[in-house]
XYZ file of C-alpha atoms in Angstrom:
208
model
C -39.166 -102.676 -35.483
C -38.601 -99.816 -38.071
C -41.047 -97.548 -35.699
C -39.594 -98.366 -32.348
C -35.701 -97.816 -34.090
C -37.725 -94.354 -35.714
C -38.966 -93.260 -32.599
C -35.670 -94.098 -30.227
C -33.967 -92.058 -33.247
C -36.192 -88.871 -32.700
C -35.985 -89.369 -28.689
C -32.340 -88.916 -29.177
C -32.052 -86.247 -31.154
C -34.437 -84.066 -29.311
C -32.327 -85.210 -26.127
C -29.421 -83.486 -28.440
C -31.296 -80.690 -29.119
C -32.386 -79.753 -25.650
C -28.487 -79.577 -24.397
C -27.299 -77.495 -27.097
C -30.403 -75.114 -25.975
C -29.262 -75.467 -22.970
C -25.542 -74.949 -23.611
C -26.035 -71.475 -26.103
C -28.214 -70.105 -23.238
C -25.773 -70.706 -20.787
C -23.048 -68.563 -22.799
C -25.695 -65.685 -23.230
C -25.905 -65.514 -20.210
C -22.609 -66.341 -18.343
C -21.955 -63.311 -21.138
C -24.169 -61.002 -19.824
C -23.017 -61.112 -16.209
C -19.781 -60.376 -17.089
C -20.440 -57.192 -18.540
C -22.388 -55.814 -16.175
C -21.179 -52.499 -13.928
C -19.997 -53.319 -11.361
C -21.628 -50.897 -7.519
C -19.248 -50.938 -5.065
C -20.838 -49.872 -1.886
C -17.578 -49.027 -0.693
C -16.695 -46.547 -2.519
C -16.960 -42.540 -0.980
C -17.802 -40.010 -3.129
C -16.167 -36.763 -1.852
C -18.537 -33.308 -1.750
C -17.837 -30.837 -4.057
C -16.381 -27.698 -1.843
C -17.079 -24.374 -3.088
C -14.949 -22.728 -3.607
C -13.401 -18.948 -2.040
C -12.259 -16.099 -4.402
C -8.582 -15.599 -4.034
C -7.468 -12.365 -2.077
C -5.099 -9.905 -2.911
C -2.352 -10.224 -0.322
C -2.878 -6.718 1.271
C -6.165 -6.803 1.458
C -7.696 -7.394 4.857
C -4.446 -8.200 6.123
C -2.390 -7.065 8.857
C 1.082 -7.185 9.609
C 1.936 -8.810 12.689
C 5.409 -9.187 15.062
C 6.396 -13.444 16.119
C 3.321 -13.241 18.955
C 0.894 -12.716 16.676
C 0.394 -8.428 17.734
C -0.112 -6.328 15.004
C 2.763 -3.772 13.529
C 1.955 -0.511 12.010
C 4.336 -0.294 8.945
C 6.472 2.113 9.098
C 6.011 5.193 6.949
C 7.412 4.968 3.190
C 9.902 7.295 2.549
C 9.127 9.582 -1.075
C 10.869 8.274 -4.000
C 13.555 10.892 -4.879
C 15.497 10.400 -8.349
C 17.797 13.509 -7.930
C 21.228 13.129 -6.879
C 21.418 15.941 -4.762
C 20.081 15.866 -1.383
C 17.401 17.542 -0.649
C 17.929 21.250 1.378
C 16.762 20.408 4.324
C 19.088 17.312 4.918
C 22.230 19.321 3.118
C 21.902 23.228 4.411
C 20.887 23.251 7.938
C 21.774 24.885 10.073
C 20.519 28.227 9.111
C 20.102 31.252 10.427
C 18.572 34.856 9.959
C 17.109 38.386 11.496
C 13.876 39.070 10.860
C 13.064 43.022 9.010
C 9.959 44.730 8.435
C 9.127 44.754 5.339
C 5.424 45.952 5.328
C 5.229 46.495 9.051
C 7.570 46.619 11.944
C 8.508 43.056 11.671
C 11.189 42.020 14.301
C 12.850 38.655 15.484
C 15.434 36.092 15.052
C 14.786 32.759 13.597
C 17.196 29.045 13.315
C 16.359 26.216 11.727
C 18.449 22.840 12.780
C 17.899 19.655 11.310
C 18.390 16.260 13.607
C 19.409 13.015 11.037
C 18.827 10.502 13.662
C 14.701 10.702 13.528
C 14.962 13.267 9.900
C 12.992 16.086 11.336
C 13.410 19.771 11.113
C 12.966 22.455 14.396
C 12.483 26.039 12.883
C 12.908 28.274 16.128
C 12.213 31.891 16.476
C 12.436 34.024 19.586
C 11.616 37.349 20.041
C 9.160 37.556 17.342
C 7.342 40.911 17.153
C 4.820 40.169 13.836
C 4.094 44.352 13.942
C 0.108 43.718 13.593
C -2.413 42.524 16.147
C -4.118 39.860 13.579
C -3.189 36.520 12.519
C 0.477 35.666 10.639
C 1.714 33.083 8.777
C 4.198 32.113 8.973
C 5.744 30.622 5.427
C 9.625 29.184 4.469
C 10.102 30.565 0.997
C 12.288 29.197 -2.209
C 12.205 33.694 -2.754
C 15.204 35.262 -1.437
C 14.896 38.148 1.480
C 17.005 41.474 0.905
C 18.014 44.084 3.938
C 19.006 46.863 3.983
C 17.012 50.458 3.461
C 14.320 48.731 1.734
C 14.014 45.269 2.668
C 11.842 43.664 0.296
C 10.869 39.841 -0.304
C 11.141 38.634 -4.092
C 9.296 35.376 -4.037
C 10.657 32.526 -6.274
C 9.689 29.033 -6.859
C 7.968 27.466 -3.497
C 6.433 27.763 -0.300
C 5.651 26.152 2.709
C 3.514 27.108 5.621
C 5.103 26.255 9.320
C 1.980 27.793 11.625
C 0.713 31.090 12.079
C 1.922 33.614 14.871
C -0.331 36.498 16.413
C 1.171 40.028 18.332
C 4.072 38.533 20.008
C 6.139 35.493 20.625
C 9.068 35.728 23.219
C 10.783 32.200 22.483
C 9.095 29.580 19.964
C 10.094 25.902 18.413
C 7.917 24.368 15.134
C 9.127 21.070 14.663
C 8.661 19.439 11.323
C 8.139 15.498 11.370
C 8.088 15.327 7.255
C 10.547 17.493 6.283
C 9.914 16.048 2.796
C 7.100 18.253 2.112
C 9.321 21.212 2.071
C 10.552 22.451 -1.147
C 13.672 21.486 -3.367
C 15.319 25.074 -1.838
C 14.206 27.324 0.810
C 16.285 30.419 1.377
C 13.891 32.796 3.644
C 11.363 32.793 6.236
C 8.173 35.217 5.720
C 5.575 36.650 7.672
C 2.101 37.253 5.401
C -0.825 38.596 6.955
C -3.168 35.399 7.215
C -6.274 38.088 5.862
C -4.764 39.846 3.179
C -1.488 37.923 2.022
C 0.553 41.066 3.210
C 4.140 40.733 3.314
C 5.220 42.091 6.464
C 8.665 40.926 6.985
C 10.664 38.543 6.857
C 14.882 36.820 6.884
C 16.835 35.710 5.080
C 18.332 32.611 5.638
C 22.021 32.247 5.869
C 24.317 28.712 7.011
C 25.143 29.218 10.555
C 27.161 27.189 12.764
């Protein structure tokens, strides 16, 4: 009887050990499954986008109106820090008679400005340069003096208007950008284009 009871007790212990092993293994299996990463095939990932470098507002761009038509920018007026208006806004109209200095030059010049479109018109009547070659017609900050011994005294800056040749009965030159003129203009001078010799000039005085 003892042998039979011992065998039965042994079978019972073996059964309990098996159950314990199953419980332990099941616990380990559950822990492992609960910590595995989840892969969801429904998650979409954005592809990387190549970014372009930023451009300055003025590079490669043209201004346009509301209809999309290109618009040319208006010219920017030069910055003038002086509290006094430039000569071409402040003084004209001016006029003067051309007198011969190094040649038999003659004529009459009148200069008038237009504040509407900021232009300056130089009108020369009955111009005779006194020479047969090209002559530079120049606006100068220097002064011209007539009388028995006419002369031109250079001073400051000068601005070349155009080239004349021989005799001109009447011509008008319009300066579209008078800002390029010297700060003060006191005379119109005729210079030989080849040698720079003074041929004549006119003192520019206020005219009605």
